[in-house]
XYZ file of N, CA and C in Angstrom:
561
model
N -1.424 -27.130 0.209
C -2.869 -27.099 0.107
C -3.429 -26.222 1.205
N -4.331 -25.872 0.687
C -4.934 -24.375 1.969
C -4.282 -23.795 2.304
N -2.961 -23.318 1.334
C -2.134 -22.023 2.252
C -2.330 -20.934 1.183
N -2.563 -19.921 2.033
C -2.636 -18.402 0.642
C -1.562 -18.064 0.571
N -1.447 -17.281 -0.214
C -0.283 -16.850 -0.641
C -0.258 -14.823 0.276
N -1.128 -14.860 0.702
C -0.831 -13.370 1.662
C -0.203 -13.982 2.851
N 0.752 -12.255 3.474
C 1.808 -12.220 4.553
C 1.455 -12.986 5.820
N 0.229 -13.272 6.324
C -0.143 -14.000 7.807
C -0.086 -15.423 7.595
N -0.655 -16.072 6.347
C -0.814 -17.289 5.977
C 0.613 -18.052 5.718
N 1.275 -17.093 5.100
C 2.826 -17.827 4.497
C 3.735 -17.577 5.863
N 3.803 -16.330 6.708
C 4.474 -16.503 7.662
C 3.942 -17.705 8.660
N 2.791 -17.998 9.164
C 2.733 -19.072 9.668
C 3.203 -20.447 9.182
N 2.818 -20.614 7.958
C 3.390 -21.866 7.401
C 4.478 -21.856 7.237
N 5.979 -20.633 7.115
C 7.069 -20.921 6.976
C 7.749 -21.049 8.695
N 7.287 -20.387 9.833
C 7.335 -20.761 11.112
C 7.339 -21.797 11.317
N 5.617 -22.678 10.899
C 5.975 -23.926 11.322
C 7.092 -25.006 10.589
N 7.497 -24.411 9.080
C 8.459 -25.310 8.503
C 9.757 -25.145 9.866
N 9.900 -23.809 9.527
C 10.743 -23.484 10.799
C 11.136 -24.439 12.148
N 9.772 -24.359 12.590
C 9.883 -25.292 13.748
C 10.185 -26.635 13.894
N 9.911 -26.994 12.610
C 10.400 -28.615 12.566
C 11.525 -28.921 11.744
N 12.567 -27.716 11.937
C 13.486 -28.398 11.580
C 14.479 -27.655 10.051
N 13.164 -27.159 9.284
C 13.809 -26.685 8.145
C 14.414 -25.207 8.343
N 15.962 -25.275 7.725
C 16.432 -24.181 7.881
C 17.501 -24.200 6.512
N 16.600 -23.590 4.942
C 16.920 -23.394 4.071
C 18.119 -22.281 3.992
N 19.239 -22.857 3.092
C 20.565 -21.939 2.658
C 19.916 -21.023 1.664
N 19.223 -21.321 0.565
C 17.877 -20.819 -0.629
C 16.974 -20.882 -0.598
N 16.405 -19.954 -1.623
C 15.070 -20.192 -1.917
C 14.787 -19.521 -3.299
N 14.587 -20.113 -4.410
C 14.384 -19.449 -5.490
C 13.324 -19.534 -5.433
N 12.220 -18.105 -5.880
C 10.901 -17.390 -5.887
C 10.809 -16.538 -6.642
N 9.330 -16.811 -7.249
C 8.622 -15.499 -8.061
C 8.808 -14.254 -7.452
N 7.442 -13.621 -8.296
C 7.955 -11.980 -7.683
C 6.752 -11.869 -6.663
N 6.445 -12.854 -5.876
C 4.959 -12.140 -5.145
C 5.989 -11.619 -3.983
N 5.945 -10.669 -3.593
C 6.488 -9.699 -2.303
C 6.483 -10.097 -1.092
N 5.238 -10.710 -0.695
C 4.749 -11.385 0.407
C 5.828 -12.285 0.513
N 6.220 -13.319 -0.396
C 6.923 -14.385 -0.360
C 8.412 -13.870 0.320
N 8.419 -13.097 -0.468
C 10.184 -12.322 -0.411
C 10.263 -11.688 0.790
N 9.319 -11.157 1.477
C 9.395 -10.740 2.854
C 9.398 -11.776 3.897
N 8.300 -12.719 3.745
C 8.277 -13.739 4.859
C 9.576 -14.711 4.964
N 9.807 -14.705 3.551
C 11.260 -15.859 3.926
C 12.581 -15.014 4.574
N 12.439 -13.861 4.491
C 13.539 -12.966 4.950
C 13.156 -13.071 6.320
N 12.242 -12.806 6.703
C 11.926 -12.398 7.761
C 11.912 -13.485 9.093
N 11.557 -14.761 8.363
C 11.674 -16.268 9.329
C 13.067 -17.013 8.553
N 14.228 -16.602 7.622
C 15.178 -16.920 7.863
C 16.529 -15.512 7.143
N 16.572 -15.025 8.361
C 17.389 -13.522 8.285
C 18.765 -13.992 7.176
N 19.468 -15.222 6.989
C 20.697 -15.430 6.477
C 20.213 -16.049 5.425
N 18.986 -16.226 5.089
C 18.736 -17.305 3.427
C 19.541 -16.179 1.832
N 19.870 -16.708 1.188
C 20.203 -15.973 -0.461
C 18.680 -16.381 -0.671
N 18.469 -15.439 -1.341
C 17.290 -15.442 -2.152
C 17.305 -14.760 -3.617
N 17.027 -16.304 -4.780
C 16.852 -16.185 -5.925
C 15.907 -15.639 -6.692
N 15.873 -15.010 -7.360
C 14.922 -14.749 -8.061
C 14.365 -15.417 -9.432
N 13.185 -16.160 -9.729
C 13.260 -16.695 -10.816
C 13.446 -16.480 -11.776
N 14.323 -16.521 -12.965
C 14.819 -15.710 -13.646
C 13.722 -15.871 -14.969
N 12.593 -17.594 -15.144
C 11.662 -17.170 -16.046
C 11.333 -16.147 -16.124
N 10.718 -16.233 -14.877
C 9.614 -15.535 -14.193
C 9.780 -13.778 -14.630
N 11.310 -12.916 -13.921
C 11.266 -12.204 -14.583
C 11.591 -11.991 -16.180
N 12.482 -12.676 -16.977
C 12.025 -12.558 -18.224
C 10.808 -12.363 -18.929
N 9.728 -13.652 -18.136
C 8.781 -13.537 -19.115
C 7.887 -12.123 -18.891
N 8.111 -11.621 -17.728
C 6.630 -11.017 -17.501
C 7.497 -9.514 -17.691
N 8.995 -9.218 -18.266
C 9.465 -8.184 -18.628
C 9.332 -8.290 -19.891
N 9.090 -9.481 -20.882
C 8.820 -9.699 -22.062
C 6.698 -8.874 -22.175
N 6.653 -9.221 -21.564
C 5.331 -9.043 -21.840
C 4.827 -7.553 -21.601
N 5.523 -7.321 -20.710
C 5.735 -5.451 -20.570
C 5.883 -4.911 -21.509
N 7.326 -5.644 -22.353
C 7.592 -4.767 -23.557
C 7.195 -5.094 -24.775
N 6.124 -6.002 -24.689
C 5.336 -6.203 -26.062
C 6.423 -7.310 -26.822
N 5.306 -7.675 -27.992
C 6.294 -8.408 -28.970
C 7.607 -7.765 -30.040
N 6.550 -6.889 -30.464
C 6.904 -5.824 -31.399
C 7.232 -4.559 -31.266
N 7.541 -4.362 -30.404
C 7.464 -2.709 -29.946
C 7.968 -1.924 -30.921
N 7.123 -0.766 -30.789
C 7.262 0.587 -31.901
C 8.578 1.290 -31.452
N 8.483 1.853 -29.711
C 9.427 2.731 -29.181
C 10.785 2.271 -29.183
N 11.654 3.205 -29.411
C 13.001 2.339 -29.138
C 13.463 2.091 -27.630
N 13.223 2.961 -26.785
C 13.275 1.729 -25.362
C 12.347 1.217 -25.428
N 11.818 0.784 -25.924
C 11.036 -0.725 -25.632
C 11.982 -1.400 -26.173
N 12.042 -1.389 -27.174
C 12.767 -2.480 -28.313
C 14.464 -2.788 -27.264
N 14.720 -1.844 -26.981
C 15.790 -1.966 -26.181
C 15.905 -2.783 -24.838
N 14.776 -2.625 -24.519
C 14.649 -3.111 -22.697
C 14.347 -4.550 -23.600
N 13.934 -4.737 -24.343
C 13.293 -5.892 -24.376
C 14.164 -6.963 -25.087
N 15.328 -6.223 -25.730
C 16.743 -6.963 -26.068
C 17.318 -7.640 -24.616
N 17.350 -6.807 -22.822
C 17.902 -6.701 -22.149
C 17.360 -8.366 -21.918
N 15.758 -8.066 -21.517
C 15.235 -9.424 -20.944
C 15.287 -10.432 -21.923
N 15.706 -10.358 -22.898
C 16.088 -12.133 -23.832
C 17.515 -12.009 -23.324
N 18.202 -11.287 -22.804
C 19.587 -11.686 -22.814
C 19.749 -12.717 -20.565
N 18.249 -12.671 -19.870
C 18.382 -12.716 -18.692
C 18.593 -14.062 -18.908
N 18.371 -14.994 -19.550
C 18.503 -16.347 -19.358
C 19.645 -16.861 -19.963
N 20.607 -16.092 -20.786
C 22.001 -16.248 -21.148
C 23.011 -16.170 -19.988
N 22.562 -15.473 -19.180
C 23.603 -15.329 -18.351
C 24.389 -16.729 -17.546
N 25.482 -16.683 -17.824
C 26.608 -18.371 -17.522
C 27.504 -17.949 -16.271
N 27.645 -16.474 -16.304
C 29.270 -16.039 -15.298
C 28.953 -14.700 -14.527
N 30.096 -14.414 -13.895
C 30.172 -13.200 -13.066
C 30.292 -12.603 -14.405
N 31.190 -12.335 -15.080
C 31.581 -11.371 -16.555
C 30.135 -11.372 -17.183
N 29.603 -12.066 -17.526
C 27.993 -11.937 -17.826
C 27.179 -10.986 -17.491
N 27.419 -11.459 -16.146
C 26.538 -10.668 -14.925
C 26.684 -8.971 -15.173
N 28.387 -8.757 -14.990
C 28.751 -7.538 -15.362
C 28.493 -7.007 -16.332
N 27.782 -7.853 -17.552
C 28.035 -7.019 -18.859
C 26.301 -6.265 -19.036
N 25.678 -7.561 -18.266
C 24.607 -7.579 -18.168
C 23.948 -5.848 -17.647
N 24.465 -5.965 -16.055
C 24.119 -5.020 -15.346
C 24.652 -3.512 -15.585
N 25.650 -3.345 -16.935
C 26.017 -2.528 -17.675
C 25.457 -1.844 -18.126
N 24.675 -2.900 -19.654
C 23.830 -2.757 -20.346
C 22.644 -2.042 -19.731
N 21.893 -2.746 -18.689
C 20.797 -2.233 -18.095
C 21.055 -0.568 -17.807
N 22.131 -0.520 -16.853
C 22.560 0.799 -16.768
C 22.615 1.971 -17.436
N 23.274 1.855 -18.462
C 22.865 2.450 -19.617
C 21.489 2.703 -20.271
N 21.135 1.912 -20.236
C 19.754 1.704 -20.677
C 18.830 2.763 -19.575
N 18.616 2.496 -18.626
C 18.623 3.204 -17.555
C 18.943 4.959 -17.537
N 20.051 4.800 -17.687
C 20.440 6.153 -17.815
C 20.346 7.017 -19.055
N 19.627 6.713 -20.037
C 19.062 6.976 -20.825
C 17.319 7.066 -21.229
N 17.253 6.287 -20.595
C 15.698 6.472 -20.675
C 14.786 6.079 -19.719
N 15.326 6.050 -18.370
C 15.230 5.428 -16.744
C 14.249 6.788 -16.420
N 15.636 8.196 -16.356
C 14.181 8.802 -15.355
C 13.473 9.777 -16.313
N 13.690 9.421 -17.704
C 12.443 10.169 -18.545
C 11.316 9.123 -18.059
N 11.631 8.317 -18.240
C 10.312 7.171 -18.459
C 9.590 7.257 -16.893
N 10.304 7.514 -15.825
C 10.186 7.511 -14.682
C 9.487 8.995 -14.229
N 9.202 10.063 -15.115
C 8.858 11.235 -14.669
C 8.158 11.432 -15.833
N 7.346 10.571 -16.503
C 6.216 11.122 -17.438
C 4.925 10.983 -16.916
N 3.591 12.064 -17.388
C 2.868 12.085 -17.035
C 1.773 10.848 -17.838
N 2.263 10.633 -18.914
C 1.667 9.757 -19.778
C 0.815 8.671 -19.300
N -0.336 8.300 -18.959
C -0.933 7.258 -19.094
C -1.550 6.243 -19.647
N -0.824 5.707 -20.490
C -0.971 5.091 -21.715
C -0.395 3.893 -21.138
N -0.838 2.734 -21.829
C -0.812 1.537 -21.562
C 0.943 1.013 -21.727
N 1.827 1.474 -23.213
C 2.961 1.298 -23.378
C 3.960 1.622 -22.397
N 3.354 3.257 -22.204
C 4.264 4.004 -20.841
C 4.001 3.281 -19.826
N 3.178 2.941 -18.985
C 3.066 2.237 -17.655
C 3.653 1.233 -17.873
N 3.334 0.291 -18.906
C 4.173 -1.297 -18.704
C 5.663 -1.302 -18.645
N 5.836 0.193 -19.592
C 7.355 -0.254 -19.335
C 8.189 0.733 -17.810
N 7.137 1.500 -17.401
C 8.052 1.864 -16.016
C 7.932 0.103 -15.365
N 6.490 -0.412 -14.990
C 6.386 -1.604 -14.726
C 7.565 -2.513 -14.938
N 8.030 -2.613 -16.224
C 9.213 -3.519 -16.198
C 10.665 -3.190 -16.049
N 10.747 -1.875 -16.204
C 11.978 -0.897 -15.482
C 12.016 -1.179 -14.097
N 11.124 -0.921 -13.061
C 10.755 -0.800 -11.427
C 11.019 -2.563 -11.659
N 10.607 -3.469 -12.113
C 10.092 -4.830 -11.330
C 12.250 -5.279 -11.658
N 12.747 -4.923 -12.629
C 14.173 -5.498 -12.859
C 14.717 -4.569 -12.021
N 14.808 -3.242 -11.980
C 15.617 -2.739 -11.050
C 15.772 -3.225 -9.504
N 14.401 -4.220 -8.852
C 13.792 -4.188 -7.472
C 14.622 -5.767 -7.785
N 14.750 -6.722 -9.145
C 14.738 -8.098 -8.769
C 16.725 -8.153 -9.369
N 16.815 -6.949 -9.908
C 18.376 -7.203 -10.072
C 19.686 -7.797 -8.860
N 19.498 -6.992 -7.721
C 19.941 -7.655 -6.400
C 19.710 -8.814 -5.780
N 18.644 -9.661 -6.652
C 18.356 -11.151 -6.453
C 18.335 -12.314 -7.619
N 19.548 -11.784 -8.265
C 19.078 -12.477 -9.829
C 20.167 -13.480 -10.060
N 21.473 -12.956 -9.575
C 22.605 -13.998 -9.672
C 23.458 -14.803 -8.776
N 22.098 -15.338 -7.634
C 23.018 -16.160 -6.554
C 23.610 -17.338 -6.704
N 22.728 -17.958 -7.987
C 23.100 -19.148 -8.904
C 24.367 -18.952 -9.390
N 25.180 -17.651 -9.629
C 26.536 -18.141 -10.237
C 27.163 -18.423 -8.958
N 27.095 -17.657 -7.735
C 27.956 -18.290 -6.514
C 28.005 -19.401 -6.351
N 26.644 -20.499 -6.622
C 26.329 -21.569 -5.887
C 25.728 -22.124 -6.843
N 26.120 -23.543 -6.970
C 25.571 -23.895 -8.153
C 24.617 -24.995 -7.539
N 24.583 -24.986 -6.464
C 22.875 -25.618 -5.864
C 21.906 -25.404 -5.991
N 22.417 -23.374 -6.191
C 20.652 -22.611 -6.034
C 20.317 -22.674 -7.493
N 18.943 -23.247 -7.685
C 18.183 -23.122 -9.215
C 18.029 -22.184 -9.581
N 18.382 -21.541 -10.791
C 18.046 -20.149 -11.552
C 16.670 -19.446 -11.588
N 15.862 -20.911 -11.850
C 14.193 -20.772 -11.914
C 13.496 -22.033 -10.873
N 12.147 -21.594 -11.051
C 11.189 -22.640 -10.577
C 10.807 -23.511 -10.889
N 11.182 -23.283 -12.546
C 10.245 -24.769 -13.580
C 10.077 -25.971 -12.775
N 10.981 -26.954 -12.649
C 11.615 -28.030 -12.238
C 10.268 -28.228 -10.966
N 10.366 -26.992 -9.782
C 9.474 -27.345 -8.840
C 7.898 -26.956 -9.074
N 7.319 -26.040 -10.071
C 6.186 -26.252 -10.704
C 5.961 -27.052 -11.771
N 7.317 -27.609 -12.325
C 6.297 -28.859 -13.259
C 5.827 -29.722 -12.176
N 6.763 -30.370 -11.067
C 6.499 -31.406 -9.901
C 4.840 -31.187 -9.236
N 5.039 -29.568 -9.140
C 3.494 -29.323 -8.345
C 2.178 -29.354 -9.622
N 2.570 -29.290 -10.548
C 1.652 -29.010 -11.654
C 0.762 -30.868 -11.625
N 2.048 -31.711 -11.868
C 1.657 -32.920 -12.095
C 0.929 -33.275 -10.327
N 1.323 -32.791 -9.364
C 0.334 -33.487 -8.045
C -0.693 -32.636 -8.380
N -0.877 -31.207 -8.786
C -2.670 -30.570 -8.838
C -3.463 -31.296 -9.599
N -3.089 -32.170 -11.128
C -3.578 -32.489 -11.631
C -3.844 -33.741 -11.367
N -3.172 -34.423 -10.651
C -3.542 -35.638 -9.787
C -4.313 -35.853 -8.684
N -4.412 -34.602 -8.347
C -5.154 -34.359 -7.182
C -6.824 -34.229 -7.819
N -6.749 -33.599 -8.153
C -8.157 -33.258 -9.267
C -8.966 -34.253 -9.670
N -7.951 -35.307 -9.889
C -8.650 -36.781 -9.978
C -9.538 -37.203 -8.857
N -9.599 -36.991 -8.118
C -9.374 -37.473 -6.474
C -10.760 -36.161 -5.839
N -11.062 -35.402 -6.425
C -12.049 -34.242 -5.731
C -12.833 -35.004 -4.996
N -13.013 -34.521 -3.705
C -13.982 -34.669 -3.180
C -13.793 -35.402 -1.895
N -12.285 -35.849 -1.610
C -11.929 -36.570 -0.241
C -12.030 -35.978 0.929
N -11.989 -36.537 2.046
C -12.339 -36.238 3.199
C -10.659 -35.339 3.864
N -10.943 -34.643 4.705
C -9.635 -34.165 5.081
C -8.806 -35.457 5.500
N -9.061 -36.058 6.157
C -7.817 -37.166 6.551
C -7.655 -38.037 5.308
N -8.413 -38.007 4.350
C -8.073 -38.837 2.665
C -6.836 -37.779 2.329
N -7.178 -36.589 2.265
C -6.929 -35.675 1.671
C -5.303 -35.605 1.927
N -5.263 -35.890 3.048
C -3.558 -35.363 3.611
C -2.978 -37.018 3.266
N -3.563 -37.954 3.792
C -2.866 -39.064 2.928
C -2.449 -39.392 1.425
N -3.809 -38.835 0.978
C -3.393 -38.580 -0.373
C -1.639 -37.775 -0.506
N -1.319 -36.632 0.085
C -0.601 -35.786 -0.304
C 0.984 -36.358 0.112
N 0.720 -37.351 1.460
C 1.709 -37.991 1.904
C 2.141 -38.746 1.192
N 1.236 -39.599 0.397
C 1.448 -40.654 -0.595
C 2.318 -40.421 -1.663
N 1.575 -39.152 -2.192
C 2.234 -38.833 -3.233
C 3.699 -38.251 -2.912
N 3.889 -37.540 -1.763
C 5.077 -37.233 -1.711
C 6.480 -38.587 -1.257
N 5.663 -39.387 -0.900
C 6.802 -40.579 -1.079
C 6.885 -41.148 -1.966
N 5.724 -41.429 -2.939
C 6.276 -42.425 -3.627
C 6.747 -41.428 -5.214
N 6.161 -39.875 -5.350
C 7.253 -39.158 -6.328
C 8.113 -37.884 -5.641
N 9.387 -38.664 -5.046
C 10.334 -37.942 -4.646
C 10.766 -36.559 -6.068
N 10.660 -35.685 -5.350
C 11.647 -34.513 -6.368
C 12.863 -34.908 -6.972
């Protein structure tokens, strides 16, 4: 509660997690940048996951439902195949595919002048998988680290909406409230 999600706000709040104690092996995270820098930055040895909804969905949405172009239609075979992935051999077949894909229609798409809504979304989802590929499969090493976030935004979804009930408490209500809830619905 009251933390933004920009670089001064999250580095302080992950400092002070810092300071008391927490010193995460993971961290599976969206794609906000800020995030991905500050946790690097206040813990130099963390793996860091990437949510793998997260990029599916919003590489799904790059490449449309239907797409006309055939890299689209192609890239967009790639991201239904991100949540299949079970193994290292996966992984490999995976980061193949992309490759190819890539090397075929990577630096046309990457050196057009076109400004059209189709062309941008899909450098958009070319650039955002190429940048989140090096953070996508720490889950097969470790089968601690979560693939995605669901699990910890359904948890936060159900305290916002509980909270909401509740508008209008005083700050010291406010943090009891949050204490409360975090004991009595453990993750």
């Amino acid at each position: 509660y009251d933390v933004n999600e920009g670089p001064r706000d999250l580095r302080l709040f992950c400092q002070g997690l810092k300071q008391q104690g927490l010193n995460p092996k993971s961290a599976t995270i969206d794609g906000n940048p800020h995030i991905f820098r500050t946790v690097l930055l206040v813990w130099p040895t963390i793996v860091v996951q990437r949510c793998l909804v997260h990029v599916q969905r919003q590489g799904l949405s790059w490449c449309r439902q239907n797409p006309k172009r055939a890299d689209a239609r192609q890239l967009r075979r790639i991201f239904l195949m991100v949540l299949q992935i079970q193994s290292q051999l996966q992984r490999r077949q995976f980061e193949r595919i992309f490759r190819r894909w890539n090397a075929r229609y990577g630096s046309r798409l990457a050196q057009t002048r076109q400004r059209a809504w189709v062309s941008n979304d899909l450098q958009r989802a070319r650039s955002m998988l190429m940048n989140a590929l090096p953070f996508m499969f720490g889950y097969l090493d470790d089968s601690n680290i979560p693939r995605s976030t669901n699990a910890l935004e359904g948890y936060f979804s159900r305290l916002k909406l509980r909270y909401r009930q509740h508008r209008g408490l005083s700050k010291r209500h406010r943090l009891n409230y949050f204490r409360w809830y975090f004991y009595l619905c453990p993750r």
